[in-house]
mmCIF file of C-alpha atoms and ligand atoms in Angstrom:
data_model
loop_
_atom_site.group_PDB
_atom_site.id
_atom_site.type_symbol
_atom_site.label_atom_id
_atom_site.label_comp_id
_atom_site.label_asym_id
_atom_site.label_seq_id
_atom_site.Cartn_x
_atom_site.Cartn_y
_atom_site.Cartn_z
ATOM 1 C CA UNK A 278 -33.193 -17.686 -15.830
ATOM 2 C CA UNK A 279 -29.535 -17.301 -14.049
ATOM 3 C CA UNK A 280 -29.528 -13.411 -14.192
ATOM 4 C CA UNK A 281 -25.451 -11.650 -12.714
ATOM 5 C CA UNK A 282 -25.988 -10.549 -9.624
ATOM 6 C CA UNK A 283 -24.041 -7.159 -8.339
ATOM 7 C CA UNK A 284 -21.116 -6.718 -6.175
ATOM 8 C CA UNK A 285 -22.847 -5.292 -3.340
ATOM 9 C CA UNK A 286 -19.501 -3.452 -2.175
ATOM 10 C CA UNK A 287 -19.232 -1.447 -5.266
ATOM 11 C CA UNK A 288 -22.277 0.631 -4.340
ATOM 12 C CA UNK A 289 -22.247 3.760 -2.135
ATOM 13 C CA UNK A 290 -24.551 4.354 1.015
ATOM 14 C CA UNK A 291 -26.572 6.213 -0.333
ATOM 15 C CA UNK A 292 -27.125 4.124 -3.411
ATOM 16 C CA UNK A 293 -27.685 1.062 -0.794
ATOM 17 C CA UNK A 294 -30.404 3.581 0.592
ATOM 18 C CA UNK A 295 -31.961 4.480 -2.293
ATOM 19 C CA UNK A 296 -32.283 0.414 -3.312
ATOM 20 C CA UNK A 297 -34.255 -0.326 0.194
ATOM 21 C CA UNK A 298 -36.389 3.151 -1.237
ATOM 22 C CA UNK A 299 -37.446 1.410 -4.090
ATOM 23 C CA UNK A 300 -38.386 -1.788 -2.551
ATOM 24 C CA UNK A 301 -40.703 0.304 -0.283
ATOM 25 C CA UNK A 302 -38.490 -0.183 2.354
ATOM 26 C CA UNK A 303 -37.040 2.637 4.690
ATOM 27 C CA UNK A 304 -33.708 4.144 3.788
ATOM 28 C CA UNK A 305 -32.093 3.425 7.224
ATOM 29 C CA UNK A 306 -31.705 0.004 6.145
ATOM 30 C CA UNK A 307 -29.209 0.789 3.542
ATOM 31 C CA UNK A 308 -27.005 2.561 6.262
ATOM 32 C CA UNK A 309 -27.231 -0.828 8.381
ATOM 33 C CA UNK A 310 -25.929 -2.928 5.260
ATOM 34 C CA UNK A 311 -23.328 -0.392 4.758
ATOM 35 C CA UNK A 312 -21.996 -0.895 8.586
ATOM 36 C CA UNK A 313 -22.346 -4.607 8.403
ATOM 37 C CA UNK A 314 -20.175 -4.650 4.598
ATOM 38 C CA UNK A 315 -17.756 -2.220 6.009
ATOM 39 C CA UNK A 316 -16.915 -1.694 9.803
ATOM 40 C CA UNK A 317 -18.045 -5.095 10.659
ATOM 41 C CA UNK A 318 -17.107 -6.796 7.458
ATOM 42 C CA UNK A 319 -19.069 -9.699 7.317
ATOM 43 C CA UNK A 320 -18.987 -12.134 4.166
ATOM 44 C CA UNK A 321 -22.582 -13.419 3.896
ATOM 45 C CA UNK A 322 -25.701 -11.647 3.896
ATOM 46 C CA UNK A 323 -26.928 -14.318 6.798
ATOM 47 C CA UNK A 324 -24.769 -12.382 9.124
ATOM 48 C CA UNK A 325 -26.551 -9.057 9.159
ATOM 49 C CA UNK A 326 -28.552 -10.040 11.870
ATOM 50 C CA UNK A 327 -30.715 -6.405 12.478
ATOM 51 C CA UNK A 328 -32.319 -7.164 9.128
ATOM 52 C CA UNK A 329 -35.389 -9.297 8.858
ATOM 53 C CA UNK A 330 -35.267 -12.902 6.783
ATOM 54 C CA UNK A 331 -37.546 -10.808 4.050
ATOM 55 C CA UNK A 332 -34.871 -8.172 3.758
ATOM 56 C CA UNK A 333 -31.818 -10.452 3.323
ATOM 57 C CA UNK A 334 -33.246 -12.611 0.782
ATOM 58 C CA UNK A 335 -34.505 -9.168 -1.164
ATOM 59 C CA UNK A 336 -30.421 -8.310 -0.976
ATOM 60 C CA UNK A 337 -29.231 -11.991 -2.053
ATOM 61 C CA UNK A 338 -31.867 -11.883 -5.078
ATOM 62 C CA UNK A 339 -29.881 -8.631 -6.182
ATOM 63 C CA UNK A 340 -26.563 -8.999 -5.350
ATOM 64 C CA UNK A 341 -23.314 -11.200 -3.488
ATOM 65 C CA UNK A 342 -20.596 -9.797 -1.632
ATOM 66 C CA UNK A 343 -17.253 -10.545 -3.383
ATOM 67 C CA UNK A 344 -13.880 -11.128 -0.890
ATOM 68 C CA UNK A 345 -10.900 -11.559 -1.112
ATOM 69 C CA UNK A 346 -8.640 -14.611 0.635
ATOM 70 C CA UNK A 347 -5.679 -15.585 2.319
ATOM 71 C CA UNK A 348 -4.921 -18.090 0.040
ATOM 72 C CA UNK A 349 -1.813 -19.585 2.021
ATOM 73 C CA UNK A 350 0.286 -17.583 4.656
ATOM 74 C CA UNK A 351 4.062 -17.478 5.577
ATOM 75 C CA UNK A 352 5.395 -16.796 9.453
ATOM 76 C CA UNK A 353 8.664 -15.623 9.662
ATOM 77 C CA UNK A 354 10.922 -16.288 12.871
ATOM 78 C CA UNK A 355 11.134 -12.462 13.286
ATOM 79 C CA UNK A 356 6.857 -12.611 13.717
ATOM 80 C CA UNK A 357 6.315 -10.956 9.971
ATOM 81 C CA UNK A 358 3.364 -12.547 8.588
ATOM 82 C CA UNK A 359 3.278 -12.587 4.876
ATOM 83 C CA UNK A 360 -0.044 -13.528 2.907
ATOM 84 C CA UNK A 361 -0.639 -14.361 -0.299
ATOM 85 C CA UNK A 362 -3.947 -12.653 -0.976
ATOM 86 C CA UNK A 363 -6.461 -14.389 -3.816
ATOM 87 C CA UNK A 364 -8.043 -11.564 -5.109
ATOM 88 C CA UNK A 365 -11.950 -11.794 -6.910
ATOM 89 C CA UNK A 366 -10.366 -13.065 -10.173
ATOM 90 C CA UNK A 367 -7.951 -15.792 -8.492
ATOM 91 C CA UNK A 368 -4.946 -13.004 -9.539
ATOM 92 C CA UNK A 369 -2.281 -13.286 -6.661
ATOM 93 C CA UNK A 370 -0.904 -9.916 -4.243
ATOM 94 C CA UNK A 371 0.838 -9.811 -1.316
ATOM 95 C CA UNK A 372 0.195 -8.086 1.849
ATOM 96 C CA UNK A 373 2.522 -8.138 4.728
ATOM 97 C CA UNK A 374 1.903 -7.592 8.607
ATOM 98 C CA UNK A 375 5.172 -6.259 10.335
ATOM 99 C CA UNK A 376 5.371 -6.509 14.390
ATOM 100 C CA UNK A 377 7.492 -4.427 16.380
ATOM 101 C CA UNK A 378 6.933 -3.962 20.393
ATOM 102 C CA UNK A 379 5.167 -0.693 19.957
ATOM 103 C CA UNK A 380 3.064 -1.454 16.724
ATOM 104 C CA UNK A 381 1.974 -3.536 13.963
ATOM 105 C CA UNK A 382 2.212 -2.195 10.222
ATOM 106 C CA UNK A 383 0.098 -3.434 7.606
ATOM 107 C CA UNK A 384 1.973 -3.374 4.153
ATOM 108 C CA UNK A 385 -0.469 -3.535 1.290
ATOM 109 C CA UNK A 386 -0.513 -4.099 -2.153
ATOM 110 C CA UNK A 387 -2.488 -1.647 -4.924
ATOM 111 C CA UNK A 388 -1.538 -3.318 -8.242
ATOM 112 C CA UNK A 389 -1.518 -6.694 -9.450
ATOM 113 C CA UNK A 390 2.318 -6.345 -10.875
ATOM 114 C CA UNK A 391 3.807 -3.401 -11.459
ATOM 115 C CA UNK A 392 3.974 -1.111 -14.695
ATOM 116 C CA UNK A 393 7.411 0.635 -13.375
ATOM 117 C CA UNK A 394 10.998 -1.372 -13.669
ATOM 118 C CA UNK A 395 13.066 -0.680 -10.528
ATOM 119 C CA UNK A 396 15.537 -3.377 -11.091
ATOM 120 C CA UNK A 397 16.178 -4.469 -7.182
ATOM 121 C CA UNK A 398 12.720 -5.010 -7.496
ATOM 122 C CA UNK A 399 10.756 -8.691 -7.520
ATOM 123 C CA UNK A 400 7.114 -7.226 -8.468
ATOM 124 C CA UNK A 401 8.845 -5.547 -11.635
ATOM 125 C CA UNK A 402 9.476 -9.169 -13.251
ATOM 126 C CA UNK A 403 5.445 -9.568 -13.102
ATOM 127 C CA UNK A 404 3.858 -7.405 -15.758
ATOM 128 C CA UNK A 405 1.012 -5.197 -14.546
ATOM 129 C CA UNK A 406 -2.040 -7.322 -14.962
ATOM 130 C CA UNK A 407 -4.615 -4.781 -13.365
ATOM 131 C CA UNK A 408 -5.492 -1.884 -10.481
ATOM 132 C CA UNK A 409 -6.917 -3.562 -7.611
ATOM 133 C CA UNK A 410 -10.071 -2.166 -6.840
ATOM 134 C CA UNK A 411 -10.785 -0.043 -3.351
ATOM 135 C CA UNK A 412 -12.166 -2.860 -1.453
ATOM 136 C CA UNK A 413 -9.343 -5.407 -2.698
ATOM 137 C CA UNK A 414 -7.367 -2.797 -1.050
ATOM 138 C CA UNK A 415 -9.628 -2.124 2.098
ATOM 139 C CA UNK A 416 -9.878 -6.115 2.816
ATOM 140 C CA UNK A 417 -6.050 -6.895 2.904
ATOM 141 C CA UNK A 418 -5.964 -4.030 5.502
ATOM 142 C CA UNK A 419 -9.224 -5.381 7.893
ATOM 143 C CA UNK A 420 -7.394 -9.196 7.310
ATOM 144 C CA UNK A 421 -4.494 -7.975 8.700
ATOM 145 C CA UNK A 422 -6.074 -6.113 11.608
ATOM 146 C CA UNK A 423 -7.792 -9.413 12.311
ATOM 147 C CA UNK A 424 -4.372 -10.984 12.452
ATOM 148 C CA UNK A 425 -2.812 -8.476 14.419
ATOM 149 C CA UNK A 426 -5.682 -9.102 17.113
ATOM 150 C CA UNK A 427 -5.451 -12.915 16.906
ATOM 151 C CA UNK A 428 -1.198 -12.958 17.246
ATOM 152 C CA UNK A 429 -0.810 -9.728 18.817
ATOM 153 C CA UNK A 430 -3.871 -9.179 20.825
ATOM 154 C CA UNK A 431 -3.527 -5.569 19.753
ATOM 155 C CA UNK A 432 -5.651 -3.985 16.781
ATOM 156 C CA UNK A 433 -3.242 -2.694 13.468
ATOM 157 C CA UNK A 434 -1.742 0.590 14.207
ATOM 158 C CA UNK A 435 0.030 2.104 10.855
ATOM 159 C CA UNK A 436 -0.377 0.509 7.006
ATOM 160 C CA UNK A 437 1.774 1.342 4.460
ATOM 161 C CA UNK A 438 1.028 1.324 0.631
ATOM 162 C CA UNK A 439 4.781 -0.223 -0.133
ATOM 163 C CA UNK A 440 3.801 -3.646 -1.525
ATOM 164 C CA UNK A 441 3.168 -4.365 -5.221
ATOM 165 C CA UNK A 442 2.559 -1.535 -7.650
ATOM 166 C CA UNK A 443 2.690 1.898 -7.652
ATOM 167 C CA UNK A 444 0.062 3.232 -5.561
ATOM 168 C CA UNK A 445 0.008 6.711 -7.506
ATOM 169 C CA UNK A 446 -0.905 4.826 -10.440
ATOM 170 C CA UNK A 447 -4.066 3.350 -8.978
ATOM 171 C CA UNK A 448 -4.786 6.641 -7.680
ATOM 172 C CA UNK A 449 -8.565 6.985 -7.505
ATOM 173 C CA UNK A 450 -9.228 3.384 -6.351
ATOM 174 C CA UNK A 451 -6.043 3.880 -3.270
ATOM 175 C CA UNK A 452 -7.523 7.318 -2.126
ATOM 176 C CA UNK A 453 -11.593 5.371 -2.156
ATOM 177 C CA UNK A 454 -9.583 2.554 0.134
ATOM 178 C CA UNK A 455 -8.234 5.512 2.283
ATOM 179 C CA UNK A 456 -11.420 6.918 2.625
ATOM 180 C CA UNK A 457 -13.063 3.947 3.938
ATOM 181 C CA UNK A 458 -10.345 2.815 6.152
ATOM 182 C CA UNK A 459 -10.605 6.401 7.600
ATOM 183 C CA UNK A 460 -14.236 6.784 7.879
ATOM 184 C CA UNK A 461 -16.142 6.475 11.117
ATOM 185 C CA UNK A 462 -18.338 3.867 9.386
ATOM 186 C CA UNK A 463 -15.117 1.870 7.954
ATOM 187 C CA UNK A 464 -12.281 1.362 10.460
ATOM 188 C CA UNK A 465 -11.817 4.637 11.675
ATOM 189 C CA UNK A 466 -8.120 5.023 11.575
ATOM 190 C CA UNK A 467 -6.464 8.326 12.007
ATOM 191 C CA UNK A 468 -5.183 9.423 8.396
ATOM 192 C CA UNK A 469 -1.754 10.327 10.035
ATOM 193 C CA UNK A 470 -1.160 6.287 10.551
ATOM 194 C CA UNK A 471 -1.078 5.779 7.067
ATOM 195 C CA UNK A 472 1.915 6.476 4.682
ATOM 196 C CA UNK A 473 1.727 6.053 0.612
ATOM 197 C CA UNK A 474 4.985 5.182 -0.626
ATOM 198 C CA UNK A 475 5.758 6.244 -4.087
ATOM 199 C CA UNK A 476 8.522 6.351 -6.574
ATOM 200 C CA UNK A 477 7.948 9.528 -7.446
ATOM 201 C CA UNK A 478 5.865 10.945 -9.891
ATOM 202 C CA UNK A 479 5.403 14.473 -9.954
ATOM 203 C CA UNK A 480 2.059 15.345 -11.264
ATOM 204 C CA UNK A 481 0.359 12.821 -8.883
ATOM 205 C CA UNK A 482 2.443 14.639 -5.928
ATOM 206 C CA UNK A 483 0.982 17.853 -7.185
ATOM 207 C CA UNK A 484 -2.288 16.206 -7.177
ATOM 208 C CA UNK A 485 -1.951 14.700 -3.734
ATOM 209 C CA UNK A 486 -0.979 18.288 -2.325
ATOM 210 C CA UNK A 487 -3.812 19.926 -4.346
ATOM 211 C CA UNK A 488 -6.840 17.063 -2.826
ATOM 212 C CA UNK A 489 -5.290 17.997 0.420
ATOM 213 C CA UNK A 490 -4.732 14.440 1.664
ATOM 214 C CA UNK A 491 -4.020 13.720 5.348
ATOM 215 C CA UNK A 492 -1.689 10.757 4.721
ATOM 216 C CA UNK A 493 2.019 10.760 4.975
ATOM 217 C CA UNK A 494 4.098 10.558 2.019
ATOM 218 C CA UNK A 495 7.029 8.429 1.709
ATOM 219 C CA UNK A 496 9.445 8.525 -1.440
ATOM 220 C CA UNK A 497 11.652 5.525 -2.855
ATOM 221 C CA UNK A 498 14.703 7.631 -3.731
ATOM 222 C CA UNK A 499 17.837 5.447 -3.700
ATOM 223 C CA UNK A 500 20.070 8.031 -4.991
ATOM 224 C CA UNK A 501 20.090 11.896 -5.477
ATOM 225 C CA UNK A 502 22.169 11.224 -8.631
ATOM 226 C CA UNK A 503 20.067 11.205 -11.406
ATOM 227 C CA UNK A 504 22.477 9.074 -13.639
ATOM 228 C CA UNK A 505 22.476 6.549 -10.653
ATOM 229 C CA UNK A 506 18.765 6.617 -10.008
ATOM 230 C CA UNK A 507 18.158 6.103 -13.622
ATOM 231 C CA UNK A 508 20.220 2.899 -13.561
ATOM 232 C CA UNK A 509 17.644 1.911 -10.361
ATOM 233 C CA UNK A 510 14.752 3.333 -11.514
ATOM 234 C CA UNK A 511 14.850 3.849 -15.550
ATOM 235 C CA UNK A 512 11.568 5.209 -15.344
ATOM 236 C CA UNK A 513 13.413 8.536 -13.566
ATOM 237 C CA UNK A 514 14.578 9.280 -17.087
ATOM 238 C CA UNK A 515 11.075 10.331 -17.889
ATOM 239 C CA UNK A 516 10.706 11.744 -14.252
ATOM 240 C CA UNK A 517 14.044 13.537 -13.202
ATOM 241 C CA UNK A 518 14.971 14.660 -9.944
ATOM 242 C CA UNK A 519 14.920 18.223 -10.553
ATOM 243 C CA UNK A 520 10.877 17.664 -11.545
ATOM 244 C CA UNK A 521 10.729 15.460 -8.501
ATOM 245 C CA UNK A 522 12.038 18.110 -6.303
ATOM 246 C CA UNK A 523 9.921 20.609 -7.427
ATOM 247 C CA UNK A 524 6.597 18.481 -6.765
ATOM 248 C CA UNK A 525 8.119 17.510 -3.332
ATOM 249 C CA UNK A 526 8.391 21.610 -2.672
ATOM 250 C CA UNK A 527 4.634 22.205 -4.035
ATOM 251 C CA UNK A 528 3.798 19.234 -1.711
ATOM 252 C CA UNK A 529 5.321 20.593 1.242
ATOM 253 C CA UNK A 530 4.235 24.596 1.053
ATOM 254 C CA UNK A 531 0.330 22.554 0.610
ATOM 255 C CA UNK A 532 0.437 19.858 3.208
ATOM 256 C CA UNK A 533 3.365 21.106 5.527
ATOM 257 C CA UNK A 534 4.268 17.598 5.982
ATOM 258 C CA UNK A 535 7.917 16.392 5.899
ATOM 259 C CA UNK A 536 8.743 13.844 3.465
ATOM 260 C CA UNK A 537 10.180 10.390 3.785
ATOM 261 C CA UNK A 538 12.664 9.233 1.826
ATOM 262 C CA UNK A 539 13.345 5.149 1.528
ATOM 263 C CA UNK A 540 17.130 4.547 0.914
ATOM 264 C CA UNK A 541 18.517 1.456 -0.056
ATOM 265 C CA UNK A 542 22.467 1.374 -0.071
ATOM 266 C CA UNK A 543 23.661 -1.407 -2.594
ATOM 267 C CA UNK A 544 27.364 -2.418 -3.087
ATOM 268 C CA UNK A 545 29.090 -0.320 -6.262
ATOM 269 C CA UNK A 546 26.020 1.407 -7.328
ATOM 270 C CA UNK A 547 25.241 3.940 -4.483
ATOM 271 C CA UNK A 548 28.405 3.283 -1.805
ATOM 272 C CA UNK A 549 30.121 6.295 -2.570
ATOM 273 C CA UNK A 550 31.224 9.470 -1.136
ATOM 274 C CA UNK A 551 29.411 11.574 -3.889
ATOM 275 C CA UNK A 552 26.371 9.517 -3.145
ATOM 276 C CA UNK A 553 26.386 10.460 0.511
ATOM 277 C CA UNK A 554 27.250 14.067 -0.354
ATOM 278 C CA UNK A 555 24.044 13.811 -2.776
ATOM 279 C CA UNK A 556 21.831 12.263 -0.566
ATOM 280 C CA UNK A 557 22.634 15.086 2.129
ATOM 281 C CA UNK A 558 22.324 17.767 -0.406
ATOM 282 C CA UNK A 559 19.177 16.528 -1.702
ATOM 283 C CA UNK A 560 17.367 16.295 2.032
ATOM 284 C CA UNK A 561 19.003 19.812 3.025
ATOM 285 C CA UNK A 562 15.913 21.523 0.613
ATOM 286 C CA UNK A 563 12.831 20.233 2.486
ATOM 287 C CA UNK A 564 11.792 19.121 5.748
ATOM 288 C CA UNK A 565 11.961 14.952 5.805
ATOM 289 C CA UNK A 566 13.793 12.167 6.796
ATOM 290 C CA UNK A 567 15.785 9.540 5.638
ATOM 291 C CA UNK A 568 14.522 5.597 5.893
ATOM 292 C CA UNK A 569 17.671 3.590 5.157
ATOM 293 C CA UNK A 570 16.323 -0.119 4.178
ATOM 294 C CA UNK A 571 17.987 -2.922 4.538
ATOM 295 C CA UNK A 572 18.394 -4.901 0.920
ATOM 296 C CA UNK A 573 16.479 -7.861 1.052
ATOM 297 C CA UNK A 574 18.092 -9.911 -2.314
ATOM 298 C CA UNK A 575 15.592 -11.121 -5.077
ATOM 299 C CA UNK A 576 16.561 -14.505 -7.035
ATOM 300 C CA UNK A 577 18.520 -14.070 -10.168
ATOM 301 C CA UNK A 578 20.191 -10.469 -8.977
ATOM 302 C CA UNK A 579 23.396 -9.693 -8.712
ATOM 303 C CA UNK A 580 22.352 -6.528 -6.555
ATOM 304 C CA UNK A 581 24.197 -6.688 -3.023
ATOM 305 C CA UNK A 582 23.138 -4.599 0.255
ATOM 306 C CA UNK A 583 26.361 -2.593 1.346
ATOM 307 C CA UNK A 584 28.663 -2.922 3.828
ATOM 308 C CA UNK A 585 27.770 -1.665 7.596
ATOM 309 C CA UNK A 586 30.716 0.793 7.039
ATOM 310 C CA UNK A 587 29.087 2.002 4.386
ATOM 311 C CA UNK A 588 25.615 2.654 6.098
ATOM 312 C CA UNK A 589 27.634 3.931 8.841
ATOM 313 C CA UNK A 590 28.997 6.617 6.709
ATOM 314 C CA UNK A 591 25.260 7.763 5.287
ATOM 315 C CA UNK A 592 24.191 7.804 9.335
ATOM 316 C CA UNK A 593 27.078 10.014 10.150
ATOM 317 C CA UNK A 594 26.871 12.142 7.519
ATOM 318 C CA UNK A 595 22.949 12.823 7.657
ATOM 319 C CA UNK A 596 23.358 12.924 11.341
ATOM 320 C CA UNK A 597 25.812 15.464 11.182
ATOM 321 C CA UNK A 598 23.723 17.657 8.787
ATOM 322 C CA UNK A 599 20.617 17.486 11.184
ATOM 323 C CA UNK A 600 18.602 15.213 9.060
ATOM 324 C CA UNK A 601 16.747 12.466 10.985
ATOM 325 C CA UNK A 602 17.499 8.773 9.775
ATOM 326 C CA UNK A 603 16.896 5.459 10.678
ATOM 327 C CA UNK A 604 17.591 2.176 9.808
ATOM 328 C CA UNK A 605 15.374 -0.506 8.958
ATOM 329 C CA UNK A 606 16.417 -4.197 9.002
ATOM 330 C CA UNK A 607 15.093 -6.060 6.666
ATOM 331 C CA UNK A 608 12.010 -8.350 7.870
ATOM 332 C CA UNK A 609 10.711 -11.277 7.285
ATOM 333 C CA UNK A 610 13.888 -12.682 5.457
ATOM 334 C CA UNK A 611 13.456 -16.294 5.884
ATOM 335 C CA UNK A 612 9.890 -15.679 4.350
ATOM 336 C CA UNK A 613 11.041 -13.776 0.962
ATOM 337 C CA UNK A 614 9.196 -11.042 2.546
ATOM 338 C CA UNK A 615 10.483 -8.852 -0.042
ATOM 339 C CA UNK A 616 7.884 -6.879 -1.994
ATOM 340 C CA UNK A 617 6.962 -9.185 -5.143
ATOM 341 C CA UNK A 618 9.018 -12.332 -4.066
ATOM 342 C CA UNK A 619 5.928 -14.803 -2.851
ATOM 343 C CA UNK A 620 3.831 -13.964 -5.905
ATOM 344 C CA UNK A 621 6.809 -14.336 -8.141
ATOM 345 C CA UNK A 622 7.001 -17.860 -6.834
ATOM 346 C CA UNK A 623 3.116 -18.017 -6.843
ATOM 347 C CA UNK A 624 2.747 -16.918 -10.475
ATOM 348 C CA UNK A 625 6.299 -18.761 -11.574
ATOM 349 C CA UNK A 626 5.396 -21.405 -14.164
ATOM 350 C CA UNK A 627 1.927 -19.917 -14.728
ATOM 351 C CA UNK A 628 0.550 -17.971 -17.678
ATOM 352 C CA UNK A 629 0.649 -14.268 -17.034
ATOM 353 C CA UNK A 630 -1.087 -12.018 -18.737
ATOM 354 C CA UNK A 631 0.131 -8.969 -20.193
ATOM 355 C CA UNK A 632 -0.537 -5.283 -19.680
HETATM 356 S S1 LIG B 36 9.724 -0.941 -6.499
HETATM 357 FE FE1 LIG B 36 7.637 -0.369 -6.537
HETATM 358 S S2 LIG B 36 7.035 0.919 -8.371
HETATM 359 FE FE2 LIG B 36 9.228 -0.265 -8.636
HETATM 360 S S3 LIG B 36 8.763 -1.649 -9.833
HETATM 361 FE FE3 LIG B 36 8.513 -2.648 -7.384
HETATM 362 S S4 LIG B 36 6.216 -2.299 -6.887
HETATM 363 FE FE4 LIG B 36 6.764 -0.996 -8.933
#
């Protein structure tokens, strides 16, 4: 009779130890299996070489190991690697390896599609189908770590949750994945090398502060003027800037961590003096830095990156006000590395489920 096997990676270390105890095998075997699954990332039971054949057969009888698959890969002339990642149920998300001279950053997805509706984002066109599980998030990171070692001969150094989806709407799985990424029996990466980027959900920002998280926080701001922000991110009507500001103040009070504001400047949208002044004023109320990002245009959009003069005007005003500012050129333009573009192309023409 065909019995359905459980995904072994859904078990905690204690549950694995208990499984072995129930089968009259010492509990430490459970710890060894846990290490194989998370630290060494084996894809099959045969790879667990310090387990006897009998114990491997026992595991095979009850469990399967599910893993994501890199469906295909695109490499940009600037070294950026974009992965189309096939999940357990064949849905596709994206993850990106971004190399610079000193570091390799993984940009990972947290949801299939997104329930938010940012007008500048290709992912917004894909309805949210489901949240990623913790191991699906973790696997994106390990896959990029391996690519970094293979192509750049160094381990992954940083992680940003800036791929598809709003990470704070999949909070428990994102936190569980980060727990494994930072745990000595996982990847053992320092939490300070991880940044969670949110569109700005006040209630969840407060929750993160209460939970004492150790990673960094970035907020996609794009405008410090309520009416402009609502045009760009319509859900901002529900989460106005005043509430966001209070939540960020709460975050800083409890974590003492400065906040990064992600900001794209578009022609005819947020390229006026009032926009610059509003951003300077917004940043002055909290220790923060501004990351200006060059816009990677998406298909069927009339939105355009503002001129270099406007970018310079922003940089000058922020610098004068002693606010740290960086300008990040778009990476992987030749492979459509802007979030959601690849998955959009893959799902184009296919049936996409609704929420
Ligand atoms: S920018 Fe982020 S939050 Fe907004 S629609 Fe895209 S994936 Fe969702």
